[in-house]
XYZ file of C-alpha atoms in Angstrom:
531
model
C -11.838 33.472 -4.469
C -8.402 33.467 -2.900
C -7.756 31.561 0.264
C -7.218 34.028 3.160
C -4.532 31.860 4.853
C -2.569 31.792 1.704
C -3.032 27.845 1.586
C -3.867 27.337 -1.857
C -1.432 24.833 -3.178
C 0.914 22.389 -1.268
C 3.584 20.118 -3.218
C 4.900 17.014 -1.774
C 8.142 15.674 -3.262
C 8.109 11.862 -2.706
C 5.181 9.452 -2.731
C 6.571 7.007 0.041
C 5.126 6.545 3.296
C 6.299 9.985 4.539
C 5.091 11.727 1.647
C 1.579 10.144 1.516
C 0.946 10.738 5.346
C 2.014 14.347 4.767
C -0.356 14.667 1.766
C -3.331 13.560 3.966
C -2.499 16.021 6.612
C -2.070 18.940 4.084
C -5.364 17.880 2.203
C -7.178 19.220 5.250
C -5.488 22.421 5.099
C -4.829 23.322 1.493
C -7.241 23.777 -1.624
C -4.823 21.527 -3.647
C -2.169 19.005 -2.968
C 0.215 17.688 -5.605
C 2.431 14.751 -4.936
C 5.295 14.164 -7.372
C 7.411 11.202 -7.759
C 10.126 10.131 -9.935
C 9.162 6.530 -10.098
C 6.370 4.683 -11.912
C 3.951 3.753 -9.014
C 2.758 0.323 -9.442
C -0.855 -1.032 -9.268
C -0.783 -3.552 -6.171
C 1.738 -4.184 -3.772
C 4.827 -4.649 -5.707
C 8.215 -3.247 -4.958
C 9.616 -0.302 -6.945
C 12.879 1.424 -7.632
C 12.667 4.291 -5.651
C 12.258 2.307 -2.344
C 15.427 0.067 -2.145
C 14.207 -1.458 1.278
C 10.857 -2.480 -0.457
C 11.957 -6.164 -0.872
C 12.938 -6.222 2.867
C 11.740 -6.730 6.197
C 9.799 -3.750 7.595
C 8.253 -3.262 11.132
C 5.605 -0.719 11.584
C 5.559 -0.087 15.484
C 2.389 -0.105 17.333
C 2.608 3.677 17.817
C 2.925 4.008 13.949
C -0.152 1.838 13.536
C -1.983 4.033 15.800
C -0.778 7.161 13.906
C -1.809 5.733 10.526
C -5.152 4.800 11.993
C -5.619 8.536 13.111
C -4.857 9.462 9.628
C -6.632 6.974 7.586
C -9.484 5.557 9.775
C -10.052 1.759 9.120
C -6.725 1.519 7.517
C -5.774 -1.580 9.661
C -9.041 -3.365 8.718
C -8.299 -2.718 5.038
C -4.799 -4.023 5.535
C -6.036 -7.283 7.245
C -8.468 -7.623 4.497
C -5.729 -7.551 1.741
C -3.722 -10.304 3.837
C -1.704 -8.496 6.677
C -1.117 -10.624 9.659
C -2.271 -9.533 13.187
C -0.506 -10.942 16.192
C 0.233 -10.117 19.795
C 3.822 -8.650 20.028
C 4.603 -10.409 23.133
C 2.881 -13.885 22.902
C 3.198 -14.524 18.939
C 6.832 -13.394 18.661
C 9.950 -15.628 19.294
C 12.472 -13.052 20.599
C 16.053 -14.234 21.184
C 18.334 -11.654 22.722
C 21.337 -11.518 25.097
C 21.693 -15.253 24.831
C 18.166 -16.493 25.707
C 14.848 -16.691 24.085
C 12.448 -14.595 26.280
C 9.406 -16.342 27.784
C 6.148 -15.403 25.879
C 3.782 -12.806 27.459
C 0.498 -11.746 26.422
C 1.047 -7.955 25.799
C -2.434 -6.861 24.664
C -0.605 -4.894 21.845
C -1.627 -6.264 18.381
C 1.145 -5.940 15.743
C 0.153 -5.973 12.146
C 2.546 -7.416 9.664
C 2.683 -7.002 6.028
C 5.262 -6.086 3.132
C 6.113 -2.525 2.691
C 4.683 -2.533 -0.855
C 1.436 -3.724 0.320
C 1.385 -0.898 3.075
C 2.350 1.746 0.824
C -0.010 0.761 -2.028
C -3.058 0.620 0.542
C -2.263 3.970 1.925
C -1.572 5.586 -1.757
C -5.030 4.429 -2.825
C -6.520 6.308 0.105
C -4.607 9.436 -0.788
C -5.515 9.241 -4.525
C -9.192 9.151 -3.526
C -9.057 12.400 -1.749
C -10.712 15.040 -4.002
C -8.073 17.748 -3.609
C -5.079 15.634 -4.159
C -3.158 14.632 -7.305
C -0.562 12.082 -7.429
C 1.828 12.388 -10.271
C 4.271 9.559 -11.036
C 7.385 9.726 -13.226
C 8.058 13.403 -12.387
C 11.513 14.336 -11.326
C 12.308 17.555 -9.487
C 15.413 19.517 -10.409
C 15.277 22.247 -7.836
C 13.308 24.880 -5.955
C 12.594 28.473 -6.734
C 11.875 31.289 -4.317
C 12.709 34.728 -3.093
C 12.412 37.225 -0.187
C 12.705 34.214 2.470
C 10.218 32.202 0.865
C 10.310 29.078 -1.245
C 7.678 29.573 -3.918
C 7.908 26.933 -6.603
C 9.063 23.571 -7.421
C 11.231 23.088 -10.696
C 10.503 20.172 -12.792
C 11.888 19.333 -16.339
C 10.329 22.063 -18.442
C 7.512 22.940 -15.806
C 7.243 24.998 -12.791
C 4.842 24.128 -9.917
C 3.960 27.193 -7.991
C 3.371 26.388 -4.221
C 2.373 28.087 -0.892
C 4.331 25.206 0.756
C 6.704 22.517 -0.470
C 7.209 19.471 1.725
C 10.429 17.347 0.967
C 10.074 13.633 1.849
C 12.687 12.385 -0.587
C 14.479 10.443 2.103
C 18.056 10.062 3.204
C 19.407 11.063 -0.283
C 17.390 14.263 -0.121
C 18.966 17.167 -2.166
C 17.426 19.837 0.072
C 20.938 21.149 1.285
C 21.887 21.881 -2.221
C 18.338 23.318 -3.113
C 18.211 25.571 0.000
C 21.979 26.700 -0.469
C 21.168 27.765 -3.958
C 18.383 30.221 -2.773
C 20.818 31.550 -0.186
C 19.334 29.797 2.887
C 21.574 28.132 5.559
C 21.518 24.330 5.639
C 21.364 22.268 8.799
C 24.181 20.612 10.405
C 24.286 16.788 9.422
C 25.088 14.161 12.063
C 26.087 10.827 11.097
C 26.631 7.623 13.246
C 28.198 5.126 10.967
C 27.149 1.574 11.356
C 27.647 -0.356 7.990
C 24.746 -2.255 8.255
C 23.535 -4.945 5.656
C 21.233 -7.708 5.150
C 19.753 -10.021 2.451
C 16.142 -10.934 2.473
C 14.070 -13.626 0.643
C 10.391 -14.742 0.697
C 9.332 -18.397 1.356
C 6.054 -19.909 1.285
C 4.309 -20.388 4.562
C 2.779 -23.876 5.411
C 0.946 -24.773 8.525
C 3.259 -25.991 11.309
C 6.578 -24.892 9.994
C 6.813 -22.413 12.972
C 4.563 -22.174 15.873
C 4.924 -18.458 16.118
C 4.148 -15.737 13.602
C 7.263 -13.860 13.809
C 10.766 -14.441 14.931
C 13.690 -12.168 15.782
C 17.214 -13.371 16.586
C 19.228 -10.656 18.012
C 23.148 -10.698 18.869
C 24.789 -10.091 22.251
C 27.014 -7.226 21.595
C 29.936 -6.694 21.318
C 30.981 -10.271 20.408
C 28.045 -10.869 18.140
C 26.919 -8.887 15.235
C 24.395 -10.836 13.297
C 20.901 -10.883 13.356
C 17.873 -12.510 11.766
C 14.114 -12.075 11.251
C 11.056 -13.930 9.818
C 7.724 -12.043 9.685
C 4.515 -13.733 8.333
C 2.995 -11.408 5.858
C 0.297 -11.452 3.296
C -0.517 -14.235 0.624
C 0.867 -16.738 3.151
C 4.527 -15.818 2.875
C 7.408 -15.599 5.182
C 9.594 -12.534 4.667
C 13.095 -13.485 5.903
C 15.956 -11.295 6.482
C 19.602 -12.073 7.858
C 22.312 -9.541 8.255
C 24.306 -7.594 10.836
C 26.338 -4.665 11.794
C 29.764 -3.383 10.550
C 29.889 -5.513 7.310
C 28.871 -8.739 9.061
C 26.416 -9.746 6.559
C 26.185 -12.305 3.792
C 26.500 -12.344 0.090
C 23.225 -12.434 -1.877
C 23.425 -15.997 -2.661
C 21.472 -19.103 -1.635
C 24.662 -20.629 0.216
C 25.333 -17.443 1.822
C 22.037 -16.778 3.007
C 21.768 -20.295 4.657
C 25.051 -20.221 6.252
C 24.389 -16.889 7.826
C 21.119 -18.201 9.181
C 22.793 -21.219 10.549
C 25.389 -19.053 12.444
C 22.932 -17.222 14.405
C 22.814 -18.100 18.134
C 19.225 -19.438 18.053
C 18.242 -21.938 15.313
C 14.731 -20.925 14.592
C 15.521 -18.832 11.488
C 17.698 -21.675 9.882
C 15.121 -24.104 10.732
C 12.609 -22.139 8.622
C 15.100 -21.377 5.878
C 16.046 -25.071 5.425
C 12.414 -26.315 5.408
C 10.341 -23.644 3.635
C 9.992 -23.270 -0.171
C 11.816 -20.216 -1.431
C 9.795 -17.800 -3.734
C 12.385 -15.264 -4.679
C 15.928 -15.009 -5.090
C 18.153 -13.406 -2.304
C 18.265 -9.482 -2.427
C 20.881 -7.493 -0.725
C 20.683 -3.924 0.900
C 23.353 -1.903 2.511
C 23.111 1.026 4.870
C 26.154 2.881 5.973
C 25.037 5.516 8.721
C 22.073 6.858 10.834
C 21.843 10.437 9.328
C 20.097 13.341 10.907
C 19.748 16.948 9.647
C 19.198 19.281 12.538
C 16.800 21.688 11.059
C 15.616 22.426 14.601
C 18.974 24.103 15.381
C 18.492 26.678 12.429
C 17.888 30.324 13.464
C 16.866 31.017 9.908
C 14.372 28.787 7.982
C 12.525 29.461 4.726
C 8.906 30.072 4.854
C 7.059 27.558 2.410
C 9.529 24.641 2.880
C 9.490 21.724 5.206
C 11.344 18.483 5.117
C 9.783 15.510 6.606
C 10.590 11.833 7.435
C 13.925 10.351 6.318
C 14.772 13.612 4.703
C 15.275 14.924 8.419
C 16.398 11.491 10.079
C 17.090 8.318 8.647
C 17.566 5.535 11.314
C 19.474 2.229 11.179
C 16.634 0.053 9.755
C 17.330 -2.713 12.156
C 15.376 -0.994 14.632
C 12.239 -0.413 12.578
C 11.431 3.066 13.583
C 11.351 5.103 10.302
C 7.870 4.815 9.103
C 6.430 5.253 12.734
C 8.360 8.522 13.144
C 7.287 9.841 9.576
C 3.514 9.114 10.429
C 3.934 10.840 13.760
C 5.657 13.946 12.085
C 2.721 14.111 9.533
C 0.179 14.125 12.548
C 2.224 17.033 14.028
C 2.165 18.895 10.882
C -1.697 18.602 10.792
C -2.023 19.933 14.320
C 0.387 22.653 13.630
C -1.558 23.828 10.496
C -4.627 24.038 12.569
C -2.982 26.099 15.079
C -0.990 28.574 12.752
C -2.545 31.096 10.124
C -0.767 31.182 6.894
C 2.507 29.462 5.866
C 5.128 31.346 7.753
C 8.875 30.691 8.708
C 7.032 30.561 12.418
C 5.132 27.491 11.096
C 8.496 25.859 9.761
C 10.216 26.377 13.025
C 7.425 24.940 15.180
C 7.278 21.950 13.028
C 11.082 21.150 13.306
C 10.915 21.413 16.974
C 7.788 19.177 17.146
C 9.654 16.719 15.121
C 12.743 16.978 16.953
C 10.326 15.964 19.923
C 9.304 12.887 17.900
C 12.635 11.986 16.892
C 14.346 12.238 20.335
C 13.577 8.919 21.854
C 14.049 6.766 18.769
C 17.275 8.416 17.871
C 18.745 8.030 21.405
C 17.627 4.440 21.502
C 19.038 3.677 17.939
C 22.378 5.302 18.099
C 22.828 4.074 21.854
C 22.335 0.546 20.672
C 24.682 1.015 17.792
C 27.444 2.085 20.158
C 27.508 -1.308 21.877
C 30.167 -1.899 19.105
C 33.379 -0.302 19.141
C 33.377 0.096 15.506
C 30.584 2.557 15.449
C 31.759 6.024 14.500
C 29.867 9.188 15.494
C 28.857 11.490 18.342
C 27.963 9.180 21.392
C 24.872 10.370 23.278
C 25.048 11.642 26.693
C 25.170 8.970 29.615
C 25.123 6.189 26.830
C 27.116 3.982 28.947
C 25.081 4.336 32.119
C 21.724 3.813 30.137
C 23.203 1.281 28.107
C 24.049 -0.912 31.173
C 20.698 -0.378 32.750
C 18.841 -1.211 29.553
C 21.014 -4.542 29.282
C 19.703 -5.532 32.929
C 16.141 -4.672 31.922
C 16.461 -6.798 28.989
C 17.929 -9.739 30.930
C 15.108 -9.246 33.466
C 12.502 -9.447 30.678
C 13.672 -12.797 29.632
C 11.940 -14.170 32.659
C 9.517 -11.344 33.927
C 6.410 -10.664 32.141
C 5.998 -7.593 33.795
C 9.217 -6.033 32.522
C 8.759 -7.513 29.062
C 5.382 -5.728 28.973
C 6.928 -2.382 29.770
C 9.872 -2.925 27.449
C 7.542 -3.724 24.522
C 5.659 -0.394 25.268
C 8.923 1.447 25.226
C 10.297 -0.161 22.301
C 6.747 0.455 20.265
C 6.998 3.997 21.296
C 3.893 3.757 23.522
C 5.531 4.812 26.738
C 8.370 6.724 27.634
C 11.805 5.116 28.683
C 11.396 6.621 31.880
C 8.847 4.016 32.523
C 11.630 1.633 33.177
C 12.958 3.799 35.926
C 9.766 3.540 37.998
C 11.013 2.688 41.579
C 8.614 -0.350 41.529
C 9.882 -1.541 38.222
C 13.447 -0.920 39.019
C 13.149 -3.503 41.894
C 11.683 -5.993 39.499
C 14.402 -5.497 37.055
C 17.277 -5.756 39.655
C 15.555 -9.061 40.998
C 14.847 -10.595 37.646
C 17.918 -9.792 35.888
C 19.978 -11.883 38.610
C 17.758 -14.792 37.458
C 18.002 -16.077 41.106
C 15.932 -19.013 42.348
C 12.402 -18.028 43.658
C 12.439 -17.210 47.257
C 16.312 -16.604 47.356
C 17.489 -13.864 49.836
C 19.697 -11.199 48.405
C 23.266 -11.204 49.620
C 23.191 -7.640 50.900
C 19.442 -7.403 51.889
C 17.331 -4.542 50.266
C 18.276 -1.128 49.359
C 16.237 1.967 48.176
C 12.650 1.231 47.159
C 12.997 -2.250 48.483
C 15.256 -3.488 45.617
C 17.267 -6.569 46.477
C 21.040 -6.100 46.630
C 22.970 -9.205 45.339
C 26.453 -7.725 44.832
C 28.935 -5.390 46.547
C 28.462 -3.014 43.863
C 24.800 -2.941 44.447
C 25.420 -2.069 48.099
C 27.879 0.436 47.419
C 25.620 2.042 44.705
C 23.008 2.304 47.518
C 25.407 3.998 49.851
C 26.152 6.611 47.110
C 22.566 7.213 46.499
C 21.991 7.730 50.168
C 24.892 10.128 50.465
C 23.803 12.325 47.570
C 20.049 12.394 48.918
C 21.433 13.465 52.303
C 23.405 16.384 50.596
C 20.021 17.742 49.219
C 20.655 16.549 45.672
C 17.510 15.576 43.627
C 17.288 11.964 42.467
C 16.451 10.926 38.955
C 12.638 9.976 38.612
C 10.125 9.364 36.062
C 8.878 12.952 36.679
C 12.153 15.051 36.876
C 15.953 14.735 35.874
C 18.490 14.407 38.605
C 21.181 12.094 39.597
C 21.258 8.222 38.660
C 23.626 5.679 40.051
C 24.392 2.521 38.478
C 25.911 -0.514 40.343
C 28.912 -2.174 38.710
C 32.763 -1.814 38.733
C 33.232 1.132 38.586
C 29.995 2.575 39.737
C 28.667 5.205 37.341
C 26.954 8.328 38.406
C 25.013 10.501 35.919
C 23.908 13.873 36.318
C 20.855 14.323 34.103
C 19.580 17.975 34.837
C 22.386 19.828 32.917
C 24.122 21.122 36.056
C 27.883 20.841 37.376
C 28.670 17.342 38.249
C 31.429 18.484 40.400
C 29.023 19.083 43.223
C 28.316 15.500 43.677
C 31.997 14.717 44.453
C 31.997 16.203 47.971
C 29.313 13.874 49.349
C 30.622 10.768 47.194
C 34.046 11.366 48.723
C 32.653 11.786 52.387
C 30.769 8.415 51.904
C 34.093 6.860 51.497
C 34.581 6.479 47.698
C 36.696 8.055 45.065
C 35.108 9.912 42.118
C 36.815 10.869 38.720
C 35.489 12.363 35.766
C 34.542 10.161 32.768
C 37.058 10.847 30.083
C 34.494 10.386 27.295
C 31.050 11.347 28.691
C 30.713 14.718 30.260
C 27.439 13.696 32.302
C 29.371 10.683 34.076
C 31.469 10.336 37.272
C 33.417 6.950 37.659
C 33.353 5.898 41.393
C 35.353 3.436 42.946
C 35.290 1.923 46.612
């Protein structure tokens, strides 16, 4: 009997995290799901050729853990049984950033740490156990076939797989642009932000007492510093240690180069571990040239029967650890849309790309916003990056001493909360107070401004005057509920219009308040204001 929704067979190209999570969602909507991958897929948690980052540090954000648990109930317990480590992301992680180690705080957000191969193998076993899913290793794809606005088959060497839906999860090197163009379909705009990141990784034996934490991240203070280091406790009583940096400031894959880079970091914790722990593997290098995003959501014409997912849509700077989480969230979105749509139509594809764009919006802005802390970064800078970058810096300075701020930052970083949570009035006051690192009980130099926040500098006071002038002119202030204007103290003071309107209407009230406002030459959302 034919499937009345036209969902007989789905083919997934790629058996990585994105492909396996997509296969799970598809298995609930299609009679048969076939997953093909060009690699030999190893038994056990061993690295494989098609995942070049497999031997390096991977972070599965808490939001990603929750998405995987929704797709594969009990996965977390299975990973822990296989040796994965669980720790509190605020209390058991040593974090050094912006020149200081952050005070630990109990976040209540358990974090699961394991190697990428163990995670992939555990998920793959779950997928292979599904009765309507077949995983075919050592299978290369040469192209797609289709007609009349629809992709209908996957071309293999000497074989054709007919499919009602093809999902491409082949990563940043996806050949989908070429495949779709060969069928006469338009291809998406490709956006790149060049970062030239690289790092070298090595596994060490864990022995009790070598560190009093289960993970350590040492991050630079841009733009003067570019080097980074990470140590994660993983399965089999092992440390996975990576050192590297932005814009080619990374070491050679040698023992001496690895140690020298670790010792050059602004915090000694990684170097201490490297000097005293027993190495179990040789150093392995990885380079990553650019964030890369294909804007499928902007296409007016998309084929029915084809979707890209995971890194085939968007590949992030891996130093931010967002890729696996976004892939799992996209797979969940695909499952929801399959339940809402009948058939496999172009409308389904358009709806999916809009959902995926929503998943990617915050992590993409965060990643490339952070990368633009360096003048060498090349690409399209996000709107209001300077304003939000400065506020983010203040929030992170505050988090060095304020547990309240650190908890919110952790929720934002793990994609559990919107970045707008950092702009809640009560938290803004705490950020301004704690970022100054003033002695407890010290009186602010210029009293308190809007929302009771303390004013320590002339720029703080003038920013408050500008905010008051804009409000009195009837203009909406930015909040966690709606866009509007945002004002950031500094020299010059920055005013951003975040609702898409003409920033010019801000000039008159700012001028009337005694300031000079000029358009920012680089960012169309910004005004630069001086007293």
